[in-house]
PDB file of C-alpha atoms in Angstrom:
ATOM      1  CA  UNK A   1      22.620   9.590 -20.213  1.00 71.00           C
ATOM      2  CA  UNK A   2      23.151   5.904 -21.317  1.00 82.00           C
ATOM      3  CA  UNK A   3      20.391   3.152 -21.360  1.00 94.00           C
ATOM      4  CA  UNK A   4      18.989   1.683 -17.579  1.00 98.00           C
ATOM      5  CA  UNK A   5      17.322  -1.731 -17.089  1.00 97.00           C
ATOM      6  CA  UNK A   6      13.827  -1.438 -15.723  1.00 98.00           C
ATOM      7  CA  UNK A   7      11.780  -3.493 -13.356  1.00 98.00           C
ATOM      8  CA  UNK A   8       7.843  -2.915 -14.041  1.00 98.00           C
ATOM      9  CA  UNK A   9       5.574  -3.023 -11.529  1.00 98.00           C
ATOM     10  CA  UNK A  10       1.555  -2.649 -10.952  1.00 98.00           C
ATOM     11  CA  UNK A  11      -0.551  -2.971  -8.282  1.00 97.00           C
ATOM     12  CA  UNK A  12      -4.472  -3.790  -7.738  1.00 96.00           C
ATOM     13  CA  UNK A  13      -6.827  -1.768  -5.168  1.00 96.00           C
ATOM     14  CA  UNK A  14      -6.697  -2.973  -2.112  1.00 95.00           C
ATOM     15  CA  UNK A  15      -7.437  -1.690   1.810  1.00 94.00           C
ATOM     16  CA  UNK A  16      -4.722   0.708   3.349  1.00 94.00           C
ATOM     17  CA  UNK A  17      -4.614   1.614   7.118  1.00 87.00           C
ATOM     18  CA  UNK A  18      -6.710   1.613   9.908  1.00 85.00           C
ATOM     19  CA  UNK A  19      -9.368   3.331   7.628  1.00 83.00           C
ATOM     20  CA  UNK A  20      -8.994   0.886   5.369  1.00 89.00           C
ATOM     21  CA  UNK A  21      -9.289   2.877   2.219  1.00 92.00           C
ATOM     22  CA  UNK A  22      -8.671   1.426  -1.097  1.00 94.00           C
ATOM     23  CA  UNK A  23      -5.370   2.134  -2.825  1.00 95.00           C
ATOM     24  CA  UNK A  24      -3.033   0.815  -5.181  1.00 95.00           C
ATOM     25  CA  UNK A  25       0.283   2.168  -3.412  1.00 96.00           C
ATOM     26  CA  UNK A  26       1.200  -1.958  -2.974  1.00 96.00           C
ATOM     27  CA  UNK A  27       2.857  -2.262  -6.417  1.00 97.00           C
ATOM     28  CA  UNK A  28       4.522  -6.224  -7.474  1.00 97.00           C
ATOM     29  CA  UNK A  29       6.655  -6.351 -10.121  1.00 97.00           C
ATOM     30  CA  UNK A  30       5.645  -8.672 -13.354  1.00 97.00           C
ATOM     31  CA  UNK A  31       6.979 -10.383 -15.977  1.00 96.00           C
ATOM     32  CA  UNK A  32       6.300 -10.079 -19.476  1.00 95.00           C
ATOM     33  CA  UNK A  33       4.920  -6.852 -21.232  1.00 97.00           C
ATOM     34  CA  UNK A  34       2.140  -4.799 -20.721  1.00 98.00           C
ATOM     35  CA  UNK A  35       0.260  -2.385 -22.631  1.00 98.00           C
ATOM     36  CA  UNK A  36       0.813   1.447 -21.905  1.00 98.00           C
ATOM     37  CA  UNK A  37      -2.092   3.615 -22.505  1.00 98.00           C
ATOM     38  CA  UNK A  38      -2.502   7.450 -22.080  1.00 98.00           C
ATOM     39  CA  UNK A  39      -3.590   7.402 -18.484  1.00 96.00           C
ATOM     40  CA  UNK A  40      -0.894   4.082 -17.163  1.00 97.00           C
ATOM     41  CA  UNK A  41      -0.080   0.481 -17.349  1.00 98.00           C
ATOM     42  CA  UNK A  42      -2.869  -2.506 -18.184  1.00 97.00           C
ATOM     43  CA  UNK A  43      -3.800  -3.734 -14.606  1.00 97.00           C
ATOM     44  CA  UNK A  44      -2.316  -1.043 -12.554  1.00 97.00           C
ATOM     45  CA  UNK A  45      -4.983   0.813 -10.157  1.00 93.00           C
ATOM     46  CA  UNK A  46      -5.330   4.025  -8.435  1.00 84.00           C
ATOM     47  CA  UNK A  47      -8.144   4.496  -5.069  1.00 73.00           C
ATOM     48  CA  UNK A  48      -8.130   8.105  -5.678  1.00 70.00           C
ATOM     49  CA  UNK A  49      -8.619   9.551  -9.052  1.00 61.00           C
ATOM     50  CA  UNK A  50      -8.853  13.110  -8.030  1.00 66.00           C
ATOM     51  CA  UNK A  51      -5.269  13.127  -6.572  1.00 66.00           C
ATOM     52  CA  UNK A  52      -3.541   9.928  -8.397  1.00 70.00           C
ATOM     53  CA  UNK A  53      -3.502   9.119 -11.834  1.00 78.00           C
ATOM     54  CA  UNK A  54      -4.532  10.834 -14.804  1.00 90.00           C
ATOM     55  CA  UNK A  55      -2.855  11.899 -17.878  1.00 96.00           C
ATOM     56  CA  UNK A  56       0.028  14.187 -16.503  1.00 97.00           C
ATOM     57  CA  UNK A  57       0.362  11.484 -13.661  1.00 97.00           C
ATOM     58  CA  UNK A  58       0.330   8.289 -15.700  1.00 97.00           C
ATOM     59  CA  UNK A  59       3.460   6.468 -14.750  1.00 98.00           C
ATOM     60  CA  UNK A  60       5.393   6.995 -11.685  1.00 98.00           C
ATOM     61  CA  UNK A  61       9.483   6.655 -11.290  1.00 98.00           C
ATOM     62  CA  UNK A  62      11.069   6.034  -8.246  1.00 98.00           C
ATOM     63  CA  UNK A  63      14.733   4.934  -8.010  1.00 98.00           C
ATOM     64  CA  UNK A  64      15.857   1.925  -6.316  1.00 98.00           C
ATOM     65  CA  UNK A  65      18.941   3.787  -5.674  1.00 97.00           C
ATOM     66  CA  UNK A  66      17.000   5.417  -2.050  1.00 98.00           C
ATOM     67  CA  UNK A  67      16.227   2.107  -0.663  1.00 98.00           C
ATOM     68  CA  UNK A  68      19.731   1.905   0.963  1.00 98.00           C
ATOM     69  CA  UNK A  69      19.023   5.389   2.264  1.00 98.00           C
ATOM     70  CA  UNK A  70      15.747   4.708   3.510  1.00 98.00           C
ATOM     71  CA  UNK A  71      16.843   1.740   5.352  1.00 98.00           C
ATOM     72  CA  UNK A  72      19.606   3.368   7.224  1.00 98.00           C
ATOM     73  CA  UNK A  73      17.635   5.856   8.269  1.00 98.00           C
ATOM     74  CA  UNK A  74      13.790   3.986   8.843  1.00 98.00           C
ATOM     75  CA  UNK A  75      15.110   0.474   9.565  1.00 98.00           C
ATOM     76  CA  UNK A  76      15.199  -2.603   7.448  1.00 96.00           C
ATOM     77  CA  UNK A  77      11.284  -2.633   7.085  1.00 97.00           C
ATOM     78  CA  UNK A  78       9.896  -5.755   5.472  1.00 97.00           C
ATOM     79  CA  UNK A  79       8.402  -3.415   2.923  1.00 97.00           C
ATOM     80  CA  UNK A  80      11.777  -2.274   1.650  1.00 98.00           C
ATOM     81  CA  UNK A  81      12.834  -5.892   0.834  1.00 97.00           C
ATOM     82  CA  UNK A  82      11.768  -5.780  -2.701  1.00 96.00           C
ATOM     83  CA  UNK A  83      11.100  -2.992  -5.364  1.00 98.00           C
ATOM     84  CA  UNK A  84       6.961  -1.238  -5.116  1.00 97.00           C
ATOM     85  CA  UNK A  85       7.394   0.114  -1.817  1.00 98.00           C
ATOM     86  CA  UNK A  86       6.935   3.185  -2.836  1.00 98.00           C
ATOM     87  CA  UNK A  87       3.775   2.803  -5.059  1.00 97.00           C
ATOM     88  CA  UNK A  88       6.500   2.963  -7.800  1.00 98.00           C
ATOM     89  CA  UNK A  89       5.772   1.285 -11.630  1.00 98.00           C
ATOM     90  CA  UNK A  90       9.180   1.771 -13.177  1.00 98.00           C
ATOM     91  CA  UNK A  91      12.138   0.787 -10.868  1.00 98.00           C
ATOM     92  CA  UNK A  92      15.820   1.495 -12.267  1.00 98.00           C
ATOM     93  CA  UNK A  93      19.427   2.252 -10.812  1.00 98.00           C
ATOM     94  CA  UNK A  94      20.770   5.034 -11.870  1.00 97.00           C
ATOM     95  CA  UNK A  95      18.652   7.735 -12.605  1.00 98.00           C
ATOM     96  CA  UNK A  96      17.550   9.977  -9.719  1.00 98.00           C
ATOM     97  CA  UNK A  97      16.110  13.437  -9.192  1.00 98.00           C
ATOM     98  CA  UNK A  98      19.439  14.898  -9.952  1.00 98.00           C
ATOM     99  CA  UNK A  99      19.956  14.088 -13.050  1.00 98.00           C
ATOM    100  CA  UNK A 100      16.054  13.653 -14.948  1.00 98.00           C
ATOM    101  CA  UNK A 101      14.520  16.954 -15.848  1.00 98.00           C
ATOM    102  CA  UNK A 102      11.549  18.347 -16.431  1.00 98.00           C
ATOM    103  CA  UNK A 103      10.632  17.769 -20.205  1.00 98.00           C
ATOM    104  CA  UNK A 104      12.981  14.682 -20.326  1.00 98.00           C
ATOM    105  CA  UNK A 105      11.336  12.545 -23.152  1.00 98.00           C
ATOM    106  CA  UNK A 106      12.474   8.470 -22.773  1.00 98.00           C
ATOM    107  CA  UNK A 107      11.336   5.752 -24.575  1.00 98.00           C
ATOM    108  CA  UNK A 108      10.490   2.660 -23.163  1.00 98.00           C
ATOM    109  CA  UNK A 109       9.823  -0.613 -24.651  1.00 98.00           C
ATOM    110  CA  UNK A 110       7.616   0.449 -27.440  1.00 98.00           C
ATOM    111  CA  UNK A 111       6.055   3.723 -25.640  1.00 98.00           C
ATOM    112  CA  UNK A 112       7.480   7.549 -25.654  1.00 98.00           C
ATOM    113  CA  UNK A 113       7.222   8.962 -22.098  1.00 98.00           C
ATOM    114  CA  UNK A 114       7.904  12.630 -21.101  1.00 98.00           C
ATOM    115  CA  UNK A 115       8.617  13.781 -17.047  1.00 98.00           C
ATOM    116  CA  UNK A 116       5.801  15.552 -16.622  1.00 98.00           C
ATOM    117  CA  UNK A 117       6.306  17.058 -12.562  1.00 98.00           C
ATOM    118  CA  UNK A 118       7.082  15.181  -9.176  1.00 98.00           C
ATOM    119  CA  UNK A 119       5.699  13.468  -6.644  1.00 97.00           C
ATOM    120  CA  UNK A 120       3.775  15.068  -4.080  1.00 97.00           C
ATOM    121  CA  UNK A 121       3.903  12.592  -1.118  1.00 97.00           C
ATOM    122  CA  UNK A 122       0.731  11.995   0.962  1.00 95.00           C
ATOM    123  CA  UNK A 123      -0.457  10.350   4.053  1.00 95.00           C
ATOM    124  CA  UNK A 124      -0.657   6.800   2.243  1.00 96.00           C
ATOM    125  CA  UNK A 125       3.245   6.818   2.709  1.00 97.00           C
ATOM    126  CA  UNK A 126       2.721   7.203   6.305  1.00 97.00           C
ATOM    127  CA  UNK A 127       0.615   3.768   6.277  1.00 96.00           C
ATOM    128  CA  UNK A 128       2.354   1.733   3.748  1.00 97.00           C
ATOM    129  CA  UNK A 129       5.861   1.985   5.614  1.00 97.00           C
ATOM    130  CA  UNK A 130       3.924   2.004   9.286  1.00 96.00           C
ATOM    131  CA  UNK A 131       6.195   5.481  10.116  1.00 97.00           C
ATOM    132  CA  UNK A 132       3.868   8.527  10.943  1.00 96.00           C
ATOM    133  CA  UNK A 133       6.013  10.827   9.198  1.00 97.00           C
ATOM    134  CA  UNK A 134       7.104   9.120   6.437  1.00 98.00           C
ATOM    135  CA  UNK A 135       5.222  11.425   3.688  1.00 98.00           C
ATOM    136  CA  UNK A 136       7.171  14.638   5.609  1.00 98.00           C
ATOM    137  CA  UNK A 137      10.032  12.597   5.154  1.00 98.00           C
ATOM    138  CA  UNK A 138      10.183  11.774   1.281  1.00 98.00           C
ATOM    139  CA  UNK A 139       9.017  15.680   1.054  1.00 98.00           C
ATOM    140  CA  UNK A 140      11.836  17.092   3.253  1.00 98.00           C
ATOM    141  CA  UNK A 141      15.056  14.832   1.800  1.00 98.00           C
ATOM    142  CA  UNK A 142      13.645  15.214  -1.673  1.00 98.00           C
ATOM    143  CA  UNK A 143      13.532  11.177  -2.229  1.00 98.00           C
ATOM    144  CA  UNK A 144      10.209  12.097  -4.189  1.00 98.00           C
ATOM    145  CA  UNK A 145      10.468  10.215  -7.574  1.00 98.00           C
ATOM    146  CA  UNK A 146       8.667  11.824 -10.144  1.00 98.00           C
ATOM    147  CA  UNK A 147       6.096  11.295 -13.100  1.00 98.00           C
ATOM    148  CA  UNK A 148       5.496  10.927 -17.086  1.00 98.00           C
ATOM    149  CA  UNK A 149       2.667  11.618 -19.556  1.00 98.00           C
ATOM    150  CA  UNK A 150       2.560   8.878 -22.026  1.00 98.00           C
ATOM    151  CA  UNK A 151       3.541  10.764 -26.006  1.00 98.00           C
ATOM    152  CA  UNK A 152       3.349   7.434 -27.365  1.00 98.00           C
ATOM    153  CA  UNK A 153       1.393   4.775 -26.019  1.00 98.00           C
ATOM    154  CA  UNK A 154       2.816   0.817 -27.158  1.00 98.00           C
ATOM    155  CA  UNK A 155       3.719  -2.466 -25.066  1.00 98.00           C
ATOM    156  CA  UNK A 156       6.615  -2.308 -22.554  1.00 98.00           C
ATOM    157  CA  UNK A 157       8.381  -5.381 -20.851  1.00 98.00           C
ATOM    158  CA  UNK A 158      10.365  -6.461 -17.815  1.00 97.00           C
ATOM    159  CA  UNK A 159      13.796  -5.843 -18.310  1.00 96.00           C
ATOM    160  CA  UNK A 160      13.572  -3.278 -21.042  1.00 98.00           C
ATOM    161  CA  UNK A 161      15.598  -0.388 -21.243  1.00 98.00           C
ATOM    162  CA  UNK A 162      14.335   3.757 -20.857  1.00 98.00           C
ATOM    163  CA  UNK A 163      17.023   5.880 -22.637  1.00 98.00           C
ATOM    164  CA  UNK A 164      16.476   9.459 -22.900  1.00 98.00           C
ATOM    165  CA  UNK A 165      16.018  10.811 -26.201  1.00 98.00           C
ATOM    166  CA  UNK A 166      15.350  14.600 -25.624  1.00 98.00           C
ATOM    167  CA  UNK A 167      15.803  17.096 -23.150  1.00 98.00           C
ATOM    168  CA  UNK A 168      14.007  20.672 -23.419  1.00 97.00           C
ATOM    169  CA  UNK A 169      14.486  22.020 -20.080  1.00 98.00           C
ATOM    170  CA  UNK A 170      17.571  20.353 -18.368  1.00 98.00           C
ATOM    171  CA  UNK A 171      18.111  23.339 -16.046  1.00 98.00           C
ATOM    172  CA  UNK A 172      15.140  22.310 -14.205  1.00 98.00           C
ATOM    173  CA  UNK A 173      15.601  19.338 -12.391  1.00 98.00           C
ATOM    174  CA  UNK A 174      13.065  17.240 -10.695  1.00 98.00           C
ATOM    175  CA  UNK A 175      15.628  18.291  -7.546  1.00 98.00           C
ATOM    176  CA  UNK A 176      15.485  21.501  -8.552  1.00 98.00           C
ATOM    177  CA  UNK A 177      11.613  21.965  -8.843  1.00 98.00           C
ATOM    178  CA  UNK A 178      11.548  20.417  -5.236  1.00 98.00           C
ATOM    179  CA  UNK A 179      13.614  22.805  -3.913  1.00 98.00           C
ATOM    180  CA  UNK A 180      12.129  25.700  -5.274  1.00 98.00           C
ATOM    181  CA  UNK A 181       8.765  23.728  -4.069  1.00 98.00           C
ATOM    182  CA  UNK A 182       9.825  23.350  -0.324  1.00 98.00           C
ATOM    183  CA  UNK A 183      12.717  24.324   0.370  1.00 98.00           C
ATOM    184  CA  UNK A 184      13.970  28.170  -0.993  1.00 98.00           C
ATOM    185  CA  UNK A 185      10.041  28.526  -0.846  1.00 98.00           C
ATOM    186  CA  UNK A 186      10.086  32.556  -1.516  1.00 98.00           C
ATOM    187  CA  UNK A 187      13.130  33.157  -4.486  1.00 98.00           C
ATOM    188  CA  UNK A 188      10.774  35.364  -6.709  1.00 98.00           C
ATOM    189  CA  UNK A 189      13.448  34.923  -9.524  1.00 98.00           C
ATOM    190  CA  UNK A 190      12.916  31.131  -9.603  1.00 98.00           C
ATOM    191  CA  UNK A 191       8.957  31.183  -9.300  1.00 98.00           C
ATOM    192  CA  UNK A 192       8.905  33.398 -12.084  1.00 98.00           C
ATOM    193  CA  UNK A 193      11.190  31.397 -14.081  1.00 98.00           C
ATOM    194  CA  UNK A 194       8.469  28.098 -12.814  1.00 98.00           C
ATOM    195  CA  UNK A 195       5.500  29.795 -13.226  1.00 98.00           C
ATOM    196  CA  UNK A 196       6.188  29.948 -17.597  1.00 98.00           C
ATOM    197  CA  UNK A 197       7.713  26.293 -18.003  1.00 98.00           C
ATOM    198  CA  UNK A 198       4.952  24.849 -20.620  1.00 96.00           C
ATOM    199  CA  UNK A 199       5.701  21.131 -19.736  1.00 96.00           C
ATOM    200  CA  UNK A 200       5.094  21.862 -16.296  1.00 98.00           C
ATOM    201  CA  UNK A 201       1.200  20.713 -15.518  1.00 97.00           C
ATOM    202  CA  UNK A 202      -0.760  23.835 -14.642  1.00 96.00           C
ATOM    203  CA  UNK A 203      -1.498  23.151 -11.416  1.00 95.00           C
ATOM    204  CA  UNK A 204       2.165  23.342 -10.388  1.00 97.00           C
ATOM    205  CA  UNK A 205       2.332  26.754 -12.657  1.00 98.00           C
ATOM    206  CA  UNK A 206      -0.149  27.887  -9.929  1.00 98.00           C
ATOM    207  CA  UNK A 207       1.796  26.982  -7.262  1.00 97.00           C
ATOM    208  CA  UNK A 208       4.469  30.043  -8.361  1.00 98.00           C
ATOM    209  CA  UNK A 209       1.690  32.374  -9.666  1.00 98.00           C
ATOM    210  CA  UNK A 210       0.402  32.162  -6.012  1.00 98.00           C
ATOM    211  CA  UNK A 211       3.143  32.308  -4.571  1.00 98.00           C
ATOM    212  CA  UNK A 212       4.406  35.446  -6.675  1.00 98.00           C
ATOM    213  CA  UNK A 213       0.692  37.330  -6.152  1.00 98.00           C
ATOM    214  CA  UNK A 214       0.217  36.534  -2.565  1.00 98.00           C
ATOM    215  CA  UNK A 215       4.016  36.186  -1.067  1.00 97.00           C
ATOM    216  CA  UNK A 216       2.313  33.096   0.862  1.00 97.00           C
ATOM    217  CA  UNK A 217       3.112  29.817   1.221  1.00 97.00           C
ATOM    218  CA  UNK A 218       1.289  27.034   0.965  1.00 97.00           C
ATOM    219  CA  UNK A 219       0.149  24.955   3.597  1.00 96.00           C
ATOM    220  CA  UNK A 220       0.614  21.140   3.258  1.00 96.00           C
ATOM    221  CA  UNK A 221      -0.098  19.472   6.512  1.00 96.00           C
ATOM    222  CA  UNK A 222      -3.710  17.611   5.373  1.00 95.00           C
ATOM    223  CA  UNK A 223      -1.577  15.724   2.201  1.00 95.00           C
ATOM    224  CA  UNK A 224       1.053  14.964   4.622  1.00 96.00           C
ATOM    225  CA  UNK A 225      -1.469  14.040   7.777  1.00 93.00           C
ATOM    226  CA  UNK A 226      -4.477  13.060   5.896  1.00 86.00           C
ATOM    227  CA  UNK A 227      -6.565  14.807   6.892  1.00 70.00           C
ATOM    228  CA  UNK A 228      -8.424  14.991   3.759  1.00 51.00           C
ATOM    229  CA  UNK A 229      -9.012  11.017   3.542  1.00 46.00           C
ATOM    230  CA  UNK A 230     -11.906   9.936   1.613  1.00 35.00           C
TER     231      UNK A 230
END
């Protein structure tokens, strides 16, 4: 991989929806640098601390590479004018769920961050872009982004660079997790293989365990729907 240019982005709490609950999906890009600590970015917000944030969940990627794909397939949506649409703090063209791995350790500005898992859409999706299914959609095409821990915590800018550094699992794809996720839901070889990745948080370990004990599925409707608002 070679070096990509960043845009940074953070976003304050603020009402979503008809419901009006407070999130920080509406991310702005800044200028300058801000601080990264073990759990995110100075300034940057999360409504729901049980699903959002946290250490495993500290920063989240999404390319700006989808954007033309979104809008030929949603519409030119006013939200999809400018980088943040999807509740995104590093922007970058480039690198995708293709080619960033689990384990994949970057540095950025001053800071060491490591791809922790990826995104699990919810229903905040559906209101941010105004679509009703928009949180099926990023799950079905795979457009998910994906997420770091912080390693090293130190000031990043605007305009810096993330360059990978290390790679300790580069089989398994952020694509590939998703499709092993949704998609070829049942391939005992591959939840086996998922369920003993160590980098992988442990809640998506369980994911395969269950799968492998119970030959179930999971069923995702309430993220999707929202049914489990607060």
């Amino acid at each position: 991989m070679t070096d990509f240019k960043i845009d940074l982005l953070i976003g304050a709490l603020a009402p979503l929806g008809d419901k009006e609950v407070l999130s920080g999906i509406a991310k702005a890009a800044v200028k300058g640098r801000l601080w990264l600590s073990a759990t995110g970015f100075e300034g940057d917000a999360q409504g729901d601390m049980k699903r959002h944030g946290g250490v495993d969940k500290a920063v989240h990627h999404y390319p700006f590479d989808h954007y033309e794909n979104w809008i030929g397939e949603i519409g030119d949506l006013p939200v999809l004018e400018q980088v943040g649409a999807f509740g995104e703090n590093l922007s970058t063209m480039g690198l995708n769920e293709t080619n960033v791995a689990l384990g994949d350790v970057f540095r950025v500005g001053a800071a060491l961050v490591e791809v922790s898992q990826g995104r699990q859409p919810c229903w905040k999706l559906n209101s941010r872009f105004g679509v009703s299914d928009m949180s099926l959609r990023v799950q079905t095409t795979g457009r998910t982004g994906w997420y770091y821990r912080v390693l090293e915590t130190g000031y990043v800018s605007a305009g810096d660079t993330i360059t990978c550094v290390d790679r300790s699992t580069p089989d398994w794809t952020i694509r590939r997790l998703w499709h092993t996720l949704y998609i070829d839901t049942m391939n005992l070889d591959a939840l086996a293989e998922m369920a003993t990745l160590e980098r992988l948080p442990d809640g998506w370990r369980r994911y395969a365990q269950r799968r492998l004990e119970t030959r179930k599925v999971e069923d995702w409707s309430s993220r999707l729907r929202g049914d489990q608002q607060s």
